[in-house]
Short mmCIF file of C-alpha atoms in Angstrom, two decimals:
data_model
loop_
_atom_site.label_atom_id
_atom_site.label_comp_id
_atom_site.label_asym_id
_atom_site.label_seq_id
_atom_site.Cartn_x
_atom_site.Cartn_y
_atom_site.Cartn_z
CA MET D 692 0.03 0.20 -0.08
CA THR D 693 1.54 3.41 -1.44
CA ASP D 694 1.87 5.93 1.24
CA GLN D 695 -1.27 8.75 1.61
CA PRO D 696 -1.71 11.41 0.36
CA VAL D 697 -0.10 14.10 2.62
CA THR D 698 -0.91 17.67 2.25
CA ASP D 699 2.02 20.42 2.10
CA ALA D 700 2.69 21.99 5.49
CA GLY D 701 3.95 25.33 3.79
CA ILE D 702 1.64 25.81 1.56
CA GLU D 703 -1.60 27.58 1.49
CA THR D 704 -4.40 24.81 1.75
CA ASP D 705 -7.54 26.35 2.30
CA ALA D 706 -7.77 28.34 -0.75
CA ALA D 707 -10.41 27.62 -3.23
CA PRO D 708 -9.60 26.51 -6.74
CA ALA D 709 -10.45 29.57 -9.13
CA ALA D 710 -13.78 28.76 -10.80
CA ALA D 711 -16.66 30.44 -12.37
CA SER D 712 -18.93 28.49 -9.96
CA ALA D 713 -19.00 25.50 -7.97
CA GLY D 714 -20.46 23.43 -11.06
CA ASP D 715 -17.15 24.27 -13.15
CA ALA D 716 -15.15 22.95 -10.94
CA LEU D 717 -16.98 19.40 -10.95
CA ARG D 718 -15.07 18.33 -13.98
CA PRO D 719 -11.62 20.03 -13.54
CA SER D 720 -9.85 19.80 -16.26
CA GLY D 721 -7.59 21.88 -18.73
CA PRO D 722 -4.45 23.38 -17.98
CA PHE D 723 -3.46 24.36 -14.57
CA ARG D 724 -3.80 27.79 -13.22
CA ILE D 725 -3.41 29.46 -10.06
CA GLY D 726 -6.00 28.24 -7.91
CA ASP D 727 -6.13 24.53 -8.62
CA ARG D 728 -5.15 22.27 -6.24
CA VAL D 729 -2.20 20.08 -7.41
CA GLN D 730 -0.80 16.25 -6.51
CA LEU D 731 2.70 16.10 -7.01
CA THR D 732 4.05 12.29 -6.32
CA GLY D 733 7.75 12.83 -6.10
CA PRO D 734 11.13 10.36 -5.66
CA LYS D 735 10.07 6.96 -3.67
CA GLY D 736 6.13 7.58 -4.56
CA ARG D 737 6.12 10.16 -1.77
CA LEU D 738 2.79 12.61 -2.24
CA HIS D 739 2.48 16.14 -1.65
CA THR D 740 -1.07 18.03 -2.48
CA VAL D 741 -0.86 22.28 -3.08
CA THR D 742 -2.75 24.65 -4.41
CA LEU D 743 -1.47 26.90 -6.38
CA ARG D 744 -0.54 30.63 -6.04
CA THR D 745 1.43 33.22 -7.26
CA GLY D 746 5.49 33.00 -6.14
CA GLY D 747 3.81 29.45 -3.82
CA GLU D 748 6.56 26.90 -3.90
CA LEU D 749 6.73 23.25 -2.73
CA HIS D 750 10.32 22.85 -0.40
CA THR D 751 11.51 19.54 0.12
CA HIS D 752 15.23 17.78 0.79
CA HIS D 753 15.23 16.90 -2.38
CA GLY D 754 14.84 20.99 -3.53
CA VAL D 755 12.53 23.60 -4.21
CA LEU D 756 9.84 23.17 -7.05
CA ARG D 757 7.96 26.75 -7.94
CA HIS D 758 4.44 26.38 -8.71
CA GLU D 759 4.80 28.30 -12.08
CA GLN D 760 6.76 25.67 -13.73
CA LEU D 761 3.10 24.05 -13.34
CA ILE D 762 0.77 26.80 -14.88
CA GLY D 763 -0.07 26.32 -18.14
CA LEU D 764 0.70 22.78 -17.94
CA PRO D 765 -1.84 19.94 -18.49
CA ASP D 766 -3.08 17.16 -16.01
CA GLY D 767 0.03 14.39 -16.12
CA SER D 768 2.83 16.51 -16.74
CA VAL D 769 6.11 15.47 -15.21
CA VAL D 770 8.28 18.69 -14.26
CA PRO D 771 11.63 18.83 -12.41
CA ASN D 772 13.00 20.67 -9.16
CA SER D 773 15.75 22.33 -8.28
CA GLY D 774 17.67 19.20 -7.16
CA GLY D 775 16.61 17.55 -10.77
CA HIS D 776 14.42 15.43 -9.16
CA GLU D 777 11.25 15.48 -11.06
CA TYR D 778 7.66 15.13 -9.90
CA LEU D 779 4.46 13.78 -11.32
CA ALA D 780 1.64 16.67 -11.38
CA LEU D 781 -2.29 15.49 -11.28
CA ARG D 782 -5.48 17.08 -9.96
CA PRO D 783 -6.13 14.74 -6.97
CA LEU D 784 -9.09 12.79 -7.40
CA LEU D 785 -11.82 12.78 -5.00
CA ARG D 786 -10.68 9.80 -2.90
CA ASP D 787 -7.22 11.66 -2.87
CA PHE D 788 -8.77 14.98 -1.81
CA VAL D 789 -10.86 13.54 1.28
CA MET D 790 -7.58 11.31 2.17
CA SER D 791 -5.43 14.24 2.31
CA MET D 792 -8.01 17.41 3.36
CA PRO D 793 -7.46 18.61 7.20
CA ARG D 794 -9.82 16.80 9.24
CA GLY D 795 -12.42 17.74 11.96
CA ALA D 796 -13.03 14.62 12.72
CA ALA D 797 -12.16 11.08 11.43
CA ILE D 798 -13.08 10.53 7.83
CA VAL D 799 -15.63 8.39 5.97
CA TYR D 800 -12.82 6.42 3.68
CA PRO D 801 -13.39 5.79 0.72
CA LYS D 802 -14.24 2.16 0.13
CA ASP D 803 -17.03 2.92 2.96
CA ALA D 804 -18.72 5.99 0.52
CA ALA D 805 -18.95 3.77 -2.61
CA GLN D 806 -20.80 1.23 -0.49
CA ILE D 807 -22.88 3.53 1.05
CA LEU D 808 -23.70 4.88 -2.30
CA ALA D 809 -24.70 1.80 -4.14
CA GLU D 810 -26.33 -0.26 -0.80
CA ALA D 811 -28.29 3.32 0.29
CA ASP D 812 -29.16 3.50 -3.63
CA VAL D 813 -28.16 7.46 -3.56
CA PHE D 814 -29.59 8.11 -7.04
CA PRO D 815 -29.17 11.84 -8.90
CA GLY D 816 -32.27 14.26 -7.70
CA ALA D 817 -32.38 12.24 -4.24
CA THR D 818 -32.96 14.49 -1.22
CA VAL D 819 -30.62 12.87 1.17
CA VAL D 820 -30.20 13.69 5.27
CA GLU D 821 -27.01 13.49 6.20
CA ALA D 822 -25.75 13.08 10.14
CA GLY D 823 -23.50 14.37 11.31
CA VAL D 824 -20.97 16.32 8.93
CA GLY D 825 -17.54 15.64 10.11
CA SER D 826 -15.01 16.82 7.85
CA GLY D 827 -17.30 16.77 5.06
CA ALA D 828 -15.79 13.19 3.13
CA LEU D 829 -18.91 11.47 3.10
CA SER D 830 -21.17 14.97 1.71
CA LEU D 831 -18.49 15.10 -1.18
CA TRP D 832 -19.77 11.81 -2.40
CA LEU D 833 -23.37 12.25 -1.75
CA LEU D 834 -23.25 16.12 -3.58
CA ARG D 835 -22.06 14.22 -6.95
CA ALA D 836 -23.78 11.32 -6.74
CA THR D 837 -27.39 13.27 -6.02
CA GLY D 838 -26.21 15.95 -9.44
CA SER D 839 -27.36 19.15 -9.14
CA SER D 840 -31.27 18.31 -8.98
CA GLY D 841 -31.01 16.87 -6.03
CA ARG D 842 -30.41 18.11 -2.33
CA LEU D 843 -28.21 17.77 0.64
CA ILE D 844 -29.26 18.50 4.26
CA SER D 845 -26.17 18.03 6.38
CA PHE D 846 -26.33 18.25 10.12
CA GLU D 847 -23.52 18.52 12.53
CA ARG D 848 -23.88 19.51 16.39
CA ARG D 849 -20.43 20.81 16.49
CA SER D 850 -20.04 24.50 14.78
CA ASP D 851 -16.23 23.88 14.41
CA PHE D 852 -16.66 20.69 13.00
CA ALA D 853 -19.38 21.85 10.29
CA ASP D 854 -16.94 25.41 9.87
CA VAL D 855 -14.51 22.55 8.27
CA ALA D 856 -16.43 20.61 6.48
CA GLN D 857 -17.57 23.31 4.73
CA ALA D 858 -14.21 24.55 4.04
CA ASN D 859 -13.23 21.02 2.04
CA VAL D 860 -16.37 20.88 -0.10
CA GLU D 861 -16.11 24.72 -1.28
CA THR D 862 -12.22 23.94 -1.67
CA PHE D 863 -12.91 20.27 -3.57
CA LEU D 864 -15.88 22.16 -5.70
CA GLY D 865 -14.35 25.47 -6.22
CA GLY D 866 -17.33 27.00 -4.54
CA ARG D 867 -20.29 26.41 -2.59
CA PRO D 868 -23.27 24.39 -3.74
CA GLY D 869 -26.29 25.65 -3.96
CA ASN D 870 -28.24 22.32 -3.44
CA TRP D 871 -26.28 21.67 -0.18
CA ASP D 872 -27.57 23.13 3.76
CA VAL D 873 -25.81 22.62 6.58
CA VAL D 874 -27.29 22.93 9.93
CA VAL D 875 -25.75 23.14 13.13
CA GLY D 876 -27.80 21.41 15.96
CA ASP D 877 -29.25 17.69 17.07
CA LEU D 878 -30.84 16.28 14.41
CA VAL D 879 -33.87 15.11 16.62
CA GLU D 880 -34.21 18.32 17.37
CA ALA D 881 -33.54 19.99 14.36
CA LEU D 882 -35.13 17.57 11.70
CA PRO D 883 -38.90 17.98 12.01
CA ASP D 884 -38.33 21.69 11.40
CA THR D 885 -35.88 21.44 8.69
CA VAL D 886 -37.89 18.72 6.59
CA ALA D 887 -41.63 18.02 5.50
CA ALA D 888 -42.77 14.20 6.85
CA SER D 889 -42.48 11.63 4.27
CA SER D 890 -40.03 14.01 1.86
CA VAL D 891 -36.73 12.24 2.42
CA ASP D 892 -35.56 9.45 -0.14
CA ARG D 893 -32.12 8.68 1.91
CA VAL D 894 -30.93 9.29 5.08
CA ILE D 895 -27.20 8.49 6.34
CA LEU D 896 -26.16 8.78 9.62
CA ASP D 897 -22.56 8.37 11.11
CA MET D 898 -22.72 9.50 14.83
CA LEU D 899 -22.38 7.20 18.10
CA ALA D 900 -25.86 6.38 18.52
CA PRO D 901 -27.56 6.76 16.14
CA TRP D 902 -30.79 5.00 17.63
CA GLU D 903 -31.42 8.32 19.07
CA CYS D 904 -32.66 8.90 15.53
CA ILE D 905 -34.64 6.38 14.47
CA ASP D 906 -37.80 7.66 15.35
CA VAL D 907 -37.79 11.13 14.16
CA VAL D 908 -35.80 9.37 10.86
CA ALA D 909 -38.60 6.98 10.64
CA ASP D 910 -41.16 10.64 10.27
CA ALA D 911 -39.15 12.21 7.86
CA LEU D 912 -38.24 9.28 5.11
CA THR D 913 -40.71 8.78 2.19
CA PRO D 914 -42.21 5.11 2.33
CA GLY D 915 -39.49 2.64 0.47
CA GLY D 916 -36.63 5.36 1.59
CA VAL D 917 -33.21 3.75 3.04
CA VAL D 918 -31.92 4.60 6.11
CA LEU D 919 -28.20 3.66 6.27
CA CYS D 920 -25.91 3.49 9.37
CA TYR D 921 -22.22 3.98 9.85
CA ILE D 922 -21.16 2.65 13.22
CA ALA D 923 -17.75 1.28 14.40
CA THR D 924 -18.30 -1.32 17.28
CA ALA D 925 -20.16 -4.72 17.17
CA THR D 926 -22.04 -3.84 20.29
CA GLN D 927 -23.52 -0.27 18.06
CA LEU D 928 -24.66 -2.55 15.22
CA SER D 929 -26.48 -5.09 17.79
CA ARG D 930 -28.27 -2.04 19.48
CA VAL D 931 -29.19 0.09 16.53
CA ALA D 932 -30.33 -3.33 14.52
CA GLU D 933 -33.17 -4.35 17.43
CA TYR D 934 -33.65 -0.69 17.42
CA ILE D 935 -34.56 -0.37 14.07
CA ARG D 936 -36.68 -4.32 14.39
CA GLY D 937 -38.14 -3.12 17.44
CA THR D 938 -40.32 -0.04 15.31
CA GLY D 939 -41.99 -1.91 13.44
CA LEU D 940 -41.43 0.57 10.58
CA PHE D 941 -38.42 -0.63 8.04
CA THR D 942 -37.64 -4.00 6.54
CA ASP D 943 -35.29 -6.45 8.34
CA PRO D 944 -31.90 -4.23 8.81
CA GLU D 945 -29.04 -6.02 6.74
CA ALA D 946 -25.39 -5.51 7.69
CA SER D 947 -21.89 -5.30 5.88
CA GLU D 948 -18.51 -4.68 6.64
CA THR D 949 -15.88 -4.06 3.70
CA MET D 950 -12.33 -4.53 3.10
CA VAL D 951 -9.69 -3.64 0.76
CA ARG D 952 -6.80 -5.53 0.27
CA GLY D 953 -3.78 -3.80 -2.34
CA TRP D 954 -1.64 -6.12 -4.80
CA HIS D 955 1.51 -5.60 -5.72
CA VAL D 956 1.98 -5.96 -9.23
CA GLU D 957 5.70 -6.13 -10.60
CA GLY D 958 7.03 -8.47 -13.34
CA LEU D 959 6.51 -11.72 -11.66
CA ALA D 960 6.13 -10.68 -8.18
CA VAL D 961 2.57 -10.66 -7.98
CA ARG D 962 1.53 -10.65 -4.30
CA PRO D 963 -1.07 -9.58 -1.99
CA ASP D 964 0.49 -6.18 -0.01
CA HIS D 965 1.55 -6.58 3.48
CA ARG D 966 -0.98 -4.14 4.69
CA MET D 967 -4.53 -3.96 3.92
CA VAL D 968 -7.55 -1.00 4.83
CA ALA D 969 -9.55 -3.58 7.23
CA HIS D 970 -12.32 -2.95 9.42
CA THR D 971 -13.36 1.07 9.10
CA GLY D 972 -16.83 0.71 10.35
CA PHE D 973 -20.02 -1.36 10.02
CA LEU D 974 -23.14 -0.39 7.63
CA LEU D 975 -26.72 -1.41 8.30
CA TRP D 976 -29.37 -0.14 6.58
CA ALA D 977 -33.09 -0.61 6.37
CA ARG D 978 -36.00 0.50 4.16
CA ARG D 979 -39.22 2.54 5.09
CA LEU D 980 -42.39 1.07 4.73
CA ALA D 981 -45.61 2.18 3.96
CA PRO D 982 -47.63 3.84 7.11
CA GLY D 983 -50.02 1.09 8.80
CA ALA D 984 -47.93 -1.58 7.31
CA VAL D 985 -46.74 -4.82 8.65
CA ALA D 986 -43.74 -6.34 6.85
CA PRO D 987 -43.96 -9.80 6.97
CA GLU D 988 -42.49 -12.22 9.41
CA VAL D 989 -39.10 -13.45 8.90
CA LYS D 990 -38.72 -17.09 9.36
CA ARG D 991 -35.38 -18.14 11.12
CA ARG D 992 -34.36 -20.80 12.39
CA ALA D 993 -34.44 -21.35 15.97
CA SER D 994 -32.12 -18.62 17.25
CA LYS D 995 -30.06 -18.77 20.90
CA SER D 996 -30.19 -15.04 20.96
CA SER D 997 -33.05 -14.35 22.74
CA TYR D 998 -31.87 -15.52 27.15
CA GLY D 999 -31.67 -13.80 30.08
CA ASP D 1000 -28.96 -13.01 32.21
CA GLU D 1001 -29.48 -16.10 34.31
CA ASP D 1002 -28.65 -17.67 31.52
CA VAL D 1003 -25.30 -15.69 31.04
CA GLU D 1004 -24.35 -16.08 34.02
CA LEU D 1005 -24.71 -20.07 34.01
CA TRP D 1006 -23.28 -19.71 30.49
CA THR D 1007 -24.42 -22.83 29.25
CA PRO D 1008 -23.09 -24.73 25.96
CA GLY D 1009 -26.93 -24.18 24.71
CA ALA D 1010 -26.15 -20.30 25.25
CA VAL D 1011 -23.29 -20.02 23.42
CA GLY D 1012 -24.50 -22.31 20.61
CA ASP D 1013 -22.70 -25.57 21.38
CA ARG D 1014 -23.86 -28.00 19.29
CA GLN D 1015 -24.02 -31.71 20.87
CA ILE D 1016 -22.71 -34.44 17.99
CA THR D 1017 -24.57 -37.90 17.87
CA ASP D 1018 -23.38 -41.08 19.06
CA LYS D 1019 -23.91 -42.16 15.17
CA ASN D 1020 -21.54 -39.12 13.71
CA LEU D 1021 -19.27 -39.54 16.92
CA ARG D 1022 -18.30 -43.38 15.79
CA LYS D 1023 -18.01 -41.87 11.46
CA ARG D 1024 -15.12 -39.63 13.22
CA VAL D 1025 -13.14 -41.96 14.61
CA ARG D 1026 -12.89 -44.28 11.75
CA GLU D 1027 -12.38 -41.28 9.33
CA ALA D 1028 -9.33 -40.65 12.12
CA GLN D 1029 -8.30 -44.13 12.38
CA ARG D 1030 -7.76 -44.46 8.50
CA ALA D 1031 -6.55 -41.09 8.40
CA ALA D 1032 -3.98 -42.56 10.82
CA GLU D 1033 -3.41 -46.11 9.30
CA GLY D 1034 -2.39 -44.24 6.15
CA ALA D 1035 -0.02 -41.72 8.44
CA ARG D 1036 1.38 -45.08 9.29
CA GLN D 1037 2.02 -46.47 5.79
CA ALA D 1038 3.80 -43.74 4.05
CA ALA D 1039 5.91 -43.33 7.47
CA ALA D 1040 7.10 -47.27 7.00
CA GLY D 1041 7.08 -47.10 3.33
CA SER D 1042 9.83 -44.39 3.24
CA THR D 1043 11.79 -46.24 5.81
CA GLY D 1044 11.09 -49.73 4.15
CA GLN D 1045 9.59 -50.97 7.39
CA GLU D 1046 6.42 -52.95 8.43
CA PRO D 1047 3.78 -50.39 9.37
CA ALA D 1048 3.30 -50.62 13.48
CA ARG D 1049 0.06 -52.05 14.33
CA PRO D 1050 -1.79 -50.21 17.20
#
């Protein structure tokens, strides 16, 4: 796994790229210009993300690269610095940007953002509610997916996090999208006053206790709409799943996690990378039922999930799902083990030229 992009501490990175409007920056192309964000890949694959400015310079221990060297060049150009070391210059992709942007809170990784868009079925023109906004990483993906005809409403309890998120979004898009609203406040209190009942297509909850918001989310969602929770721990996952089931207002929730493992591919040296982006969070999603509808009962095999504190204290084999083997199966496995042992003895004897020992 290569080094993640880093922001050069000596460069102003909070300036928005020069663009006529936010819409113009959604499809960045053409020669580099003042205000553009550029990702520079230097020796040994180290990445630097800078915002081009008049008189700007990238200083490293390999030398100095002046921003003016990049002005007017197309994406994918290679430029040398003062020490003769070459740097590849590219406009950062959205996944690159979210990994290098300033963070007020932990971000939603690109691998999870992609799954959120897929599992929640975020579509152009959708009205989407997001809480909390964090550093704005997921907001950028949602704005891209909903398009100019959609609407994104982001809720954040902390005003400082909201400020960071808004700055990041404006930096990447080159301006503030007109279809994005940021509400500083608690979702439970603010959502009913912000949207009409049954008017929201999708709700994405990225917070510590999403079960606290499920009731107001159910009121805001249109029938068939999707609520998706991004949660970090198994205990949170269990609690929000059971709460959603208990409301009777949603389909049976589904859950997953996504792990991404890169591969080293160079000639005949083809192998998995030693490092991978493993667990970052769980996704859990469900769909809103029509008012008054009762979902058909899901037929399940007998479950060990319904037991009291007394059962936990006793910690019986039944409580932990221990399955008892029948006498018939046990005799069969004994015979299989004995045949395997006999084969091993014969193989050992064949290698030494001796008769196999009998048990």
